[in-house]
Amino acid sequence: MSKHSLLVIDDEADYGSINTKNEEDPTSINKKIRHILSLFSKSAYVAYTATPYANVFIDHRAYKEDIGSDLFPKDFIYALNSPSNYFGAKRVFEEKMRRNVSYISENEIIPLNHKIDFKVKVLPEKMMEAVQVFIINIAVRNLRGYRNTHNSMLIHSSRFTDVHKQIEKYVNEYVYNLIVKIVDYGKLPLDGAEIQSEEIRQLKEVYNKKFNLLEFTWDIILKEICDYSSTGSGNEIKININVVGVYSKSEKELNYLDKATNVIVIGGASLSRGYTLEGLSVSYFLRNTIFYDTLMQMGRWFGYRSGYEDLCRIYMTEKKADEFEEILNVTEDLMFDFKLMSEKGMTPGDFGLAIEENPDSALQITAKNKLKNARALKK
């Protein structure tokens, strides 16, 4: 293959391609990438990642005769600027008001550090509120002219499949009962609907609390919910919001069809990397991880939210929101160094890169086996 040139593009460059073992016996994916590159007289490896922490700590001197050098970005690191319409960590967590964040109590019914045999007996109050917000969001997007677009909600509150299954069951029941009540009473005169139905009264309270700047009045919203949320009636009623578990051995599969799909997605690790949730507007996030990269990759709510950014809500503890902000500040410092290095015309090996880790914080940059080449320096 000496006559041919090769370009390898790695779009998850901080994950499987990092060598987390000794250089004498590299991890499988790392070894195979390096071997493929070594087969060509001219080859280039271009790495993309939203969380470049582990890449900075690849050993720039590592070399094996049969597969060549490790994947340290020796030639350049280029920091891409976020487009103005990108709904990213800076927009969500840096603002003092954090208008897109709704706090969950540390004493929620599902504790952060629950075990594999944890039994879910009822849905947390804030999770039910998040579902209500999602139901209103769909109505608002429809009224804004986005009827033919997908709408998604994420519930990421455990790392255990059995807990996901329990949550899926309870959410399914809650959504069904809520929509049936709304359809049964929602077409009554407003006062009558609220008197007859506790569910409609609660939904209106959520509307008043979370949507006070909305351009549509409550009566218009309620009518739209009644129109979109179900088809049929009585025993033949079909709810137009699907609840889907995305985890191992799940009986359902998440498919966005040609027609608009409204879906509540429940899952854990399977949703952390490379998983796109179309039209995601509500996230209920209750996970406990200490690594910068893992936490940022769990943020499925980052993305482009044109036309409904004001509707986006992320439910999490205040402590978790503070941790996201801490990582944001560290990442901005790292991006500044990347740009400074580029302006000076220096390579990463010449410049020397560092990532700040707060000794008073529980957060760590990345897994220890990705930090094996790092040295601790005092600021």
CSV table of C-alpha atoms in Angstrom, one decimal:
chain,number,residue,atom,x,y,z
A,1,MET,CA,0.0,0.0,0.0
A,2,SER,CA,3.1,2.2,-0.2
A,3,LYS,CA,1.7,4.0,-3.3
A,4,HIS,CA,-1.5,5.1,-1.5
A,5,SER,CA,-2.3,7.8,1.1
A,6,LEU,CA,-4.6,7.3,4.1
A,7,LEU,CA,-6.8,9.7,6.1
A,8,VAL,CA,-8.3,8.3,9.3
A,9,ILE,CA,-11.0,10.4,11.0
A,10,ASP,CA,-11.8,9.5,14.6
A,11,ASP,CA,-15.0,11.2,15.8
A,12,GLU,CA,-14.8,9.8,19.4
A,13,ALA,CA,-11.1,10.3,19.8
A,14,ASP,CA,-11.0,10.4,23.6
A,15,TYR,CA,-12.8,7.1,24.0
A,16,GLY,CA,-11.9,3.7,22.5
A,17,SER,CA,-8.8,4.8,20.7
A,18,ILE,CA,-6.9,5.9,23.9
A,19,ASN,CA,-4.3,3.4,25.0
A,20,THR,CA,-5.1,2.7,28.6
A,21,LYS,CA,-2.5,-0.2,29.0
A,22,ASN,CA,1.2,-0.3,28.9
A,23,GLU,CA,3.0,0.6,25.6
A,24,GLU,CA,4.4,-2.9,25.3
A,25,ASP,CA,0.8,-4.3,25.0
A,26,PRO,CA,-1.6,-1.5,23.8
A,27,THR,CA,-5.3,-1.8,23.9
A,28,SER,CA,-6.9,-3.4,20.9
A,29,ILE,CA,-8.5,-0.4,19.1
A,30,ASN,CA,-5.4,1.7,19.7
A,31,LYS,CA,-3.1,-1.0,18.3
A,32,LYS,CA,-5.3,-1.5,15.2
A,33,ILE,CA,-5.5,2.2,14.4
A,34,ARG,CA,-1.7,2.6,14.7
A,35,HIS,CA,-1.1,-0.6,12.6
A,36,ILE,CA,-3.4,0.6,9.8
A,37,LEU,CA,-1.6,4.0,9.8
A,38,SER,CA,1.8,2.2,9.6
A,39,LEU,CA,0.8,0.4,6.4
A,40,PHE,CA,0.8,3.5,4.3
A,41,SER,CA,3.8,5.7,3.3
A,42,LYS,CA,1.6,8.8,3.8
A,43,SER,CA,-1.0,8.8,6.4
A,44,ALA,CA,-2.9,11.3,8.6
A,45,TYR,CA,-4.9,10.8,11.7
A,46,VAL,CA,-7.5,13.5,12.5
A,47,ALA,CA,-9.2,13.3,15.9
A,48,TYR,CA,-12.4,15.0,16.9
A,49,THR,CA,-13.8,15.1,20.4
A,50,ALA,CA,-15.9,17.4,22.5
A,51,THR,CA,-14.0,16.3,25.6
A,52,PRO,CA,-10.2,16.3,24.8
A,53,TYR,CA,-9.0,15.8,28.3
A,54,ALA,CA,-7.6,12.3,27.9
A,55,ASN,CA,-5.9,13.2,24.5
A,56,VAL,CA,-3.8,15.8,26.1
A,57,PHE,CA,-2.2,13.1,28.3
A,58,ILE,CA,-1.2,10.6,25.6
A,59,ASP,CA,2.5,9.9,25.8
A,60,HIS,CA,4.0,11.9,23.0
A,61,ARG,CA,7.2,9.7,23.1
A,62,ALA,CA,5.4,6.3,22.9
A,63,TYR,CA,6.5,4.2,19.9
A,64,LYS,CA,6.5,0.6,18.9
A,65,GLU,CA,8.4,-0.6,15.9
A,66,ASP,CA,5.6,-2.8,14.5
A,67,ILE,CA,2.8,-0.2,14.8
A,68,GLY,CA,4.5,3.2,15.1
A,69,SER,CA,3.8,6.1,17.3
A,70,ASP,CA,0.9,6.6,19.7
A,71,LEU,CA,-2.0,8.9,18.8
A,72,PHE,CA,-0.8,12.0,20.6
A,73,PRO,CA,-1.8,15.1,18.5
A,74,LYS,CA,1.8,16.1,17.8
A,75,ASP,CA,1.2,18.5,14.9
A,76,PHE,CA,-1.7,20.7,16.0
A,77,ILE,CA,-4.8,21.0,18.2
A,78,TYR,CA,-7.5,23.3,16.7
A,79,ALA,CA,-10.3,24.6,19.0
A,80,LEU,CA,-13.5,24.9,17.1
A,81,ASN,CA,-15.7,27.9,18.0
A,82,SER,CA,-19.3,27.1,18.9
A,83,PRO,CA,-21.9,28.6,16.5
A,84,SER,CA,-24.1,31.3,18.0
A,85,ASN,CA,-27.1,29.1,17.9
A,86,TYR,CA,-25.5,26.2,19.8
A,87,PHE,CA,-27.1,25.3,23.1
A,88,GLY,CA,-24.0,24.4,25.0
A,89,ALA,CA,-22.6,24.2,28.5
A,90,LYS,CA,-21.7,27.9,28.5
A,91,ARG,CA,-25.3,29.0,27.7
A,92,VAL,CA,-26.9,26.5,30.1
A,93,PHE,CA,-24.6,26.6,33.2
A,94,GLU,CA,-22.7,29.9,33.2
A,95,GLU,CA,-25.6,32.3,33.4
A,96,LYS,CA,-26.3,33.1,37.1
A,97,MET,CA,-30.0,32.6,36.6
A,98,ARG,CA,-29.6,29.2,34.9
A,99,ARG,CA,-33.0,29.8,33.4
A,100,ASN,CA,-33.0,26.4,31.6
A,101,VAL,CA,-32.2,24.4,34.8
A,102,SER,CA,-34.7,23.2,37.4
A,103,TYR,CA,-33.2,21.9,40.6
A,104,ILE,CA,-34.0,18.5,42.0
A,105,SER,CA,-33.7,18.1,45.8
A,106,GLU,CA,-30.9,15.9,47.1
A,107,ASN,CA,-33.6,14.0,48.9
A,108,GLU,CA,-35.5,12.8,45.8
A,109,ILE,CA,-37.2,9.5,46.1
A,110,ILE,CA,-34.5,7.9,43.8
A,111,PRO,CA,-31.2,8.5,45.7
A,112,LEU,CA,-28.0,9.3,43.7
A,113,ASN,CA,-26.1,6.3,45.1
A,114,HIS,CA,-28.8,3.6,44.9
A,115,LYS,CA,-27.9,-0.1,44.5
A,116,ILE,CA,-28.8,-2.6,41.8
A,117,ASP,CA,-31.7,-4.0,43.8
A,118,PHE,CA,-33.3,-0.6,44.5
A,119,LYS,CA,-37.1,-0.7,44.3
A,120,VAL,CA,-39.0,2.2,42.7
A,121,LYS,CA,-42.3,2.6,44.6
A,122,VAL,CA,-43.5,5.9,43.2
A,123,LEU,CA,-42.2,8.5,40.7
A,124,PRO,CA,-40.4,11.5,42.2
A,125,GLU,CA,-42.5,14.6,42.2
A,126,LYS,CA,-40.0,16.5,40.0
A,127,MET,CA,-40.0,13.7,37.5
A,128,MET,CA,-43.7,14.0,37.2
A,129,GLU,CA,-43.4,17.8,36.8
A,130,ALA,CA,-40.8,17.2,34.0
A,131,VAL,CA,-43.3,15.0,32.2
A,132,GLN,CA,-45.9,17.7,32.5
A,133,VAL,CA,-43.5,20.3,31.1
A,134,PHE,CA,-42.8,18.0,28.2
A,135,ILE,CA,-46.5,17.6,27.4
A,136,ILE,CA,-46.8,21.4,27.4
A,137,ASN,CA,-43.6,21.8,25.3
A,138,ILE,CA,-45.1,19.6,22.5
A,139,ALA,CA,-48.2,21.8,22.4
A,140,VAL,CA,-46.1,25.0,22.2
A,141,ARG,CA,-43.9,23.6,19.4
A,142,ASN,CA,-47.1,22.6,17.5
A,143,LEU,CA,-48.6,26.0,17.9
A,144,ARG,CA,-45.3,27.6,16.7
A,145,GLY,CA,-45.6,25.7,13.5
A,146,TYR,CA,-43.4,22.7,14.2
A,147,ARG,CA,-46.1,20.0,14.0
A,148,ASN,CA,-44.0,17.8,11.8
A,149,THR,CA,-40.9,17.6,14.0
A,150,HIS,CA,-39.9,15.1,16.6
A,151,ASN,CA,-40.1,15.8,20.4
A,152,SER,CA,-38.0,14.0,23.0
A,153,MET,CA,-37.6,13.8,26.7
A,154,LEU,CA,-34.7,12.1,28.5
A,155,ILE,CA,-34.8,10.4,31.9
A,156,HIS,CA,-31.3,9.4,33.0
A,157,SER,CA,-31.5,8.5,36.6
A,158,SER,CA,-29.7,5.2,37.1
A,159,ARG,CA,-27.0,3.0,35.8
A,160,PHE,CA,-28.9,-0.2,36.5
A,161,THR,CA,-31.2,-1.9,33.9
A,162,ASP,CA,-33.7,-3.2,36.5
A,163,VAL,CA,-34.2,0.3,37.8
A,164,HIS,CA,-34.7,1.6,34.3
A,165,LYS,CA,-37.4,-1.0,33.7
A,166,GLN,CA,-39.2,0.1,36.9
A,167,ILE,CA,-39.1,3.7,36.0
A,168,GLU,CA,-40.3,2.9,32.4
A,169,LYS,CA,-43.3,1.1,33.8
A,170,TYR,CA,-44.3,3.9,36.2
A,171,VAL,CA,-43.8,6.6,33.6
A,172,ASN,CA,-45.9,4.7,31.1
A,173,GLU,CA,-48.7,4.4,33.6
A,174,TYR,CA,-48.4,8.1,34.6
A,175,VAL,CA,-48.4,9.4,31.0
A,176,TYR,CA,-51.4,7.2,30.1
A,177,ASN,CA,-53.5,8.2,33.1
A,178,LEU,CA,-52.6,11.9,32.8
A,179,ILE,CA,-53.5,12.1,29.1
A,180,VAL,CA,-56.8,10.2,29.6
A,181,LYS,CA,-57.8,12.6,32.3
A,182,ILE,CA,-56.8,15.6,30.2
A,183,VAL,CA,-58.8,14.3,27.2
A,184,ASP,CA,-61.8,13.5,29.5
A,185,TYR,CA,-62.1,16.9,31.1
A,186,GLY,CA,-60.0,19.2,29.0
A,187,LYS,CA,-62.8,20.2,26.6
A,188,LEU,CA,-65.0,21.4,29.5
A,189,PRO,CA,-65.2,25.1,30.2
A,190,LEU,CA,-61.9,26.1,31.9
A,191,ASP,CA,-63.3,26.5,35.4
A,192,GLY,CA,-65.1,23.2,35.1
A,193,ALA,CA,-62.0,21.4,33.8
A,194,GLU,CA,-59.9,22.5,36.7
A,195,ILE,CA,-62.6,21.7,39.3
A,196,GLN,CA,-63.3,18.2,37.9
A,197,SER,CA,-59.6,17.2,37.2
A,198,GLU,CA,-56.7,17.4,39.7
A,199,GLU,CA,-54.4,16.6,36.8
A,200,ILE,CA,-55.5,19.6,34.7
A,201,ARG,CA,-55.2,21.8,37.8
A,202,GLN,CA,-51.6,20.6,38.3
A,203,LEU,CA,-50.8,21.0,34.7
A,204,LYS,CA,-52.0,24.6,34.8
A,205,GLU,CA,-49.9,25.3,37.9
A,206,VAL,CA,-46.8,24.0,36.0
A,207,TYR,CA,-47.8,26.3,33.0
A,208,ASN,CA,-48.0,29.3,35.3
A,209,LYS,CA,-44.7,28.5,37.1
A,210,LYS,CA,-42.6,27.5,34.1
A,211,PHE,CA,-44.1,29.3,31.1
A,212,ASN,CA,-44.9,32.8,32.4
A,213,LEU,CA,-43.3,34.5,29.3
A,214,LEU,CA,-45.1,32.3,26.8
A,215,GLU,CA,-46.9,33.8,23.9
A,216,PHE,CA,-49.9,31.4,24.2
A,217,THR,CA,-52.6,31.6,26.9
A,218,TRP,CA,-53.5,28.5,29.0
A,219,ASP,CA,-56.8,27.9,27.2
A,220,ILE,CA,-55.0,27.7,23.8
A,221,ILE,CA,-52.3,25.3,25.3
A,222,LEU,CA,-54.9,23.0,26.9
A,223,LYS,CA,-56.9,22.8,23.6
A,224,GLU,CA,-53.8,21.9,21.7
A,225,ILE,CA,-52.8,19.2,24.3
A,226,CYS,CA,-56.3,17.7,23.9
A,227,ASP,CA,-56.0,17.7,20.2
A,228,TYR,CA,-52.5,16.2,19.8
A,229,SER,CA,-52.1,13.8,22.8
A,230,SER,CA,-54.4,11.0,21.8
A,231,THR,CA,-56.5,9.5,19.1
A,232,GLY,CA,-59.7,7.4,19.5
A,233,SER,CA,-61.8,7.3,22.6
A,234,GLY,CA,-62.9,5.1,25.5
A,235,ASN,CA,-61.3,1.6,25.4
A,236,GLU,CA,-59.8,2.4,21.9
A,237,ILE,CA,-57.8,5.5,23.0
A,238,LYS,CA,-54.3,5.6,21.8
A,239,ILE,CA,-51.8,7.8,23.5
A,240,ASN,CA,-49.5,9.8,21.1
A,241,ILE,CA,-46.5,9.9,23.5
A,242,ASN,CA,-44.4,6.8,23.6
A,243,VAL,CA,-42.2,5.7,26.5
A,244,VAL,CA,-39.1,3.8,25.4
A,245,GLY,CA,-36.3,2.2,27.4
A,246,VAL,CA,-32.9,2.3,25.8
A,247,TYR,CA,-30.8,-0.3,27.7
A,248,SER,CA,-29.7,-3.8,27.3
A,249,LYS,CA,-32.5,-6.3,26.7
A,250,SER,CA,-35.1,-3.6,26.2
A,251,GLU,CA,-38.3,-4.9,24.6
A,252,LYS,CA,-38.8,-1.6,22.7
A,253,GLU,CA,-36.6,0.1,20.2
A,254,LEU,CA,-36.3,3.9,19.7
A,255,ASN,CA,-37.2,4.7,16.1
A,256,TYR,CA,-37.9,8.2,14.8
A,257,LEU,CA,-40.5,7.6,12.0
A,258,ASP,CA,-41.1,9.8,9.0
A,259,LYS,CA,-44.1,11.3,10.8
A,260,ALA,CA,-43.6,13.4,14.0
A,261,THR,CA,-42.8,11.2,17.0
A,262,ASN,CA,-43.3,12.2,20.7
A,263,VAL,CA,-41.1,10.1,22.9
A,264,ILE,CA,-39.9,9.8,26.5
A,265,VAL,CA,-36.6,8.0,26.5
A,266,ILE,CA,-35.3,6.2,29.7
A,267,GLY,CA,-31.8,4.9,29.9
A,268,GLY,CA,-28.3,5.2,31.2
A,269,ALA,CA,-24.9,4.5,29.7
A,270,SER,CA,-26.4,3.6,26.3
A,271,LEU,CA,-27.4,7.2,25.9
A,272,SER,CA,-24.1,8.8,26.9
A,273,ARG,CA,-22.2,8.8,23.6
A,274,GLY,CA,-23.2,9.3,20.1
A,275,TYR,CA,-26.9,9.0,20.7
A,276,THR,CA,-29.0,11.7,19.2
A,277,LEU,CA,-32.4,12.4,20.7
A,278,GLU,CA,-34.4,14.4,18.1
A,279,GLY,CA,-36.1,17.5,19.4
A,280,LEU,CA,-34.9,17.0,23.0
A,281,SER,CA,-36.5,19.7,25.2
A,282,VAL,CA,-36.7,18.1,28.7
A,283,SER,CA,-34.0,16.1,30.6
A,284,TYR,CA,-34.3,14.6,34.0
A,285,PHE,CA,-30.7,13.9,35.0
A,286,LEU,CA,-29.8,12.1,38.3
A,287,ARG,CA,-26.4,10.5,37.8
A,288,ASN,CA,-23.4,10.5,40.0
A,289,THR,CA,-20.0,10.4,38.2
A,290,ILE,CA,-16.8,12.2,39.1
A,291,PHE,CA,-15.0,12.4,35.7
A,292,TYR,CA,-15.0,15.6,33.6
A,293,ASP,CA,-15.3,13.7,30.3
A,294,THR,CA,-18.0,11.2,31.4
A,295,LEU,CA,-20.2,13.9,32.8
A,296,MET,CA,-20.0,16.2,29.8
A,297,GLN,CA,-20.7,13.2,27.4
A,298,MET,CA,-23.9,12.5,29.4
A,299,GLY,CA,-25.2,15.9,28.5
A,300,ARG,CA,-27.4,14.9,25.7
A,301,TRP,CA,-29.2,18.2,26.0
A,302,PHE,CA,-26.3,20.1,24.3
A,303,GLY,CA,-27.0,20.8,20.6
A,304,TYR,CA,-29.1,22.9,18.3
A,305,ARG,CA,-32.5,24.0,19.6
A,306,SER,CA,-33.6,26.6,17.1
A,307,GLY,CA,-37.2,27.7,17.7
A,308,TYR,CA,-37.5,26.1,21.2
A,309,GLU,CA,-34.4,26.9,23.2
A,310,ASP,CA,-36.7,28.8,25.7
A,311,LEU,CA,-38.6,25.6,26.3
A,312,CYS,CA,-35.6,23.5,27.2
A,313,ARG,CA,-35.5,22.3,30.8
A,314,ILE,CA,-32.9,20.3,32.6
A,315,TYR,CA,-33.8,18.8,35.9
A,316,MET,CA,-30.8,18.1,38.1
A,317,THR,CA,-29.4,18.8,41.6
A,318,GLU,CA,-27.8,22.2,42.2
A,319,LYS,CA,-24.6,20.4,43.1
A,320,LYS,CA,-24.5,18.7,39.7
A,321,ALA,CA,-25.2,22.0,37.9
A,322,ASP,CA,-22.2,23.5,39.9
A,323,GLU,CA,-20.1,20.6,38.8
A,324,PHE,CA,-21.0,21.2,35.1
A,325,GLU,CA,-20.0,24.9,35.6
A,326,GLU,CA,-16.7,23.9,37.2
A,327,ILE,CA,-15.9,21.7,34.2
A,328,LEU,CA,-16.9,24.5,31.8
A,329,ASN,CA,-14.4,26.8,33.4
A,330,VAL,CA,-11.6,24.3,33.2
A,331,THR,CA,-12.5,23.6,29.6
A,332,GLU,CA,-12.5,27.2,28.7
A,333,ASP,CA,-9.0,27.6,30.1
A,334,LEU,CA,-7.9,24.6,28.0
A,335,MET,CA,-9.5,26.1,24.9
A,336,PHE,CA,-7.6,29.3,25.6
A,337,ASP,CA,-4.3,27.4,25.7
A,338,PHE,CA,-5.1,25.7,22.4
A,339,LYS,CA,-5.7,29.0,20.7
A,340,LEU,CA,-2.6,30.6,22.3
A,341,MET,CA,-0.5,27.7,21.1
A,342,SER,CA,-1.9,28.1,17.6
A,343,GLU,CA,-1.2,31.9,17.6
A,344,LYS,CA,2.4,31.3,18.6
A,345,GLY,CA,2.8,28.7,15.9
A,346,MET,CA,3.8,26.0,18.4
A,347,THR,CA,3.0,22.3,18.4
A,348,PRO,CA,1.4,20.6,21.4
A,349,GLY,CA,4.7,18.8,22.2
A,350,ASP,CA,6.6,22.2,22.3
A,351,PHE,CA,3.9,24.1,24.1
A,352,GLY,CA,3.2,21.7,26.9
A,353,LEU,CA,-0.4,21.3,28.0
A,354,ALA,CA,-2.1,21.1,31.4
A,355,ILE,CA,-5.6,20.7,32.8
A,356,GLU,CA,-6.6,22.1,36.1
A,357,GLU,CA,-8.0,19.8,38.8
A,358,ASN,CA,-9.4,21.3,42.0
A,359,PRO,CA,-8.0,19.4,45.0
A,360,ASP,CA,-11.0,20.5,47.0
A,361,SER,CA,-13.4,19.1,44.5
A,362,ALA,CA,-14.6,15.5,44.1
A,363,LEU,CA,-14.3,15.8,40.3
A,364,GLN,CA,-11.4,14.2,38.4
A,365,ILE,CA,-10.3,14.9,34.9
A,366,THR,CA,-10.7,11.4,33.5
A,367,ALA,CA,-10.2,7.8,34.5
A,368,LYS,CA,-6.8,7.0,36.1
A,369,ASN,CA,-5.7,4.6,33.3
A,370,LYS,CA,-6.0,7.6,30.9
A,371,LEU,CA,-3.8,9.7,33.2
A,372,LYS,CA,-0.9,7.3,33.5
A,373,ASN,CA,1.4,9.7,31.6
A,374,ALA,CA,0.4,12.8,33.5
A,375,ARG,CA,2.4,14.6,36.1
A,376,ALA,CA,0.9,16.7,38.9
A,377,LEU,CA,2.1,20.3,39.0
A,378,LYS,CA,1.2,23.0,41.6
A,379,LYS,CA,-0.2,26.2,40.1
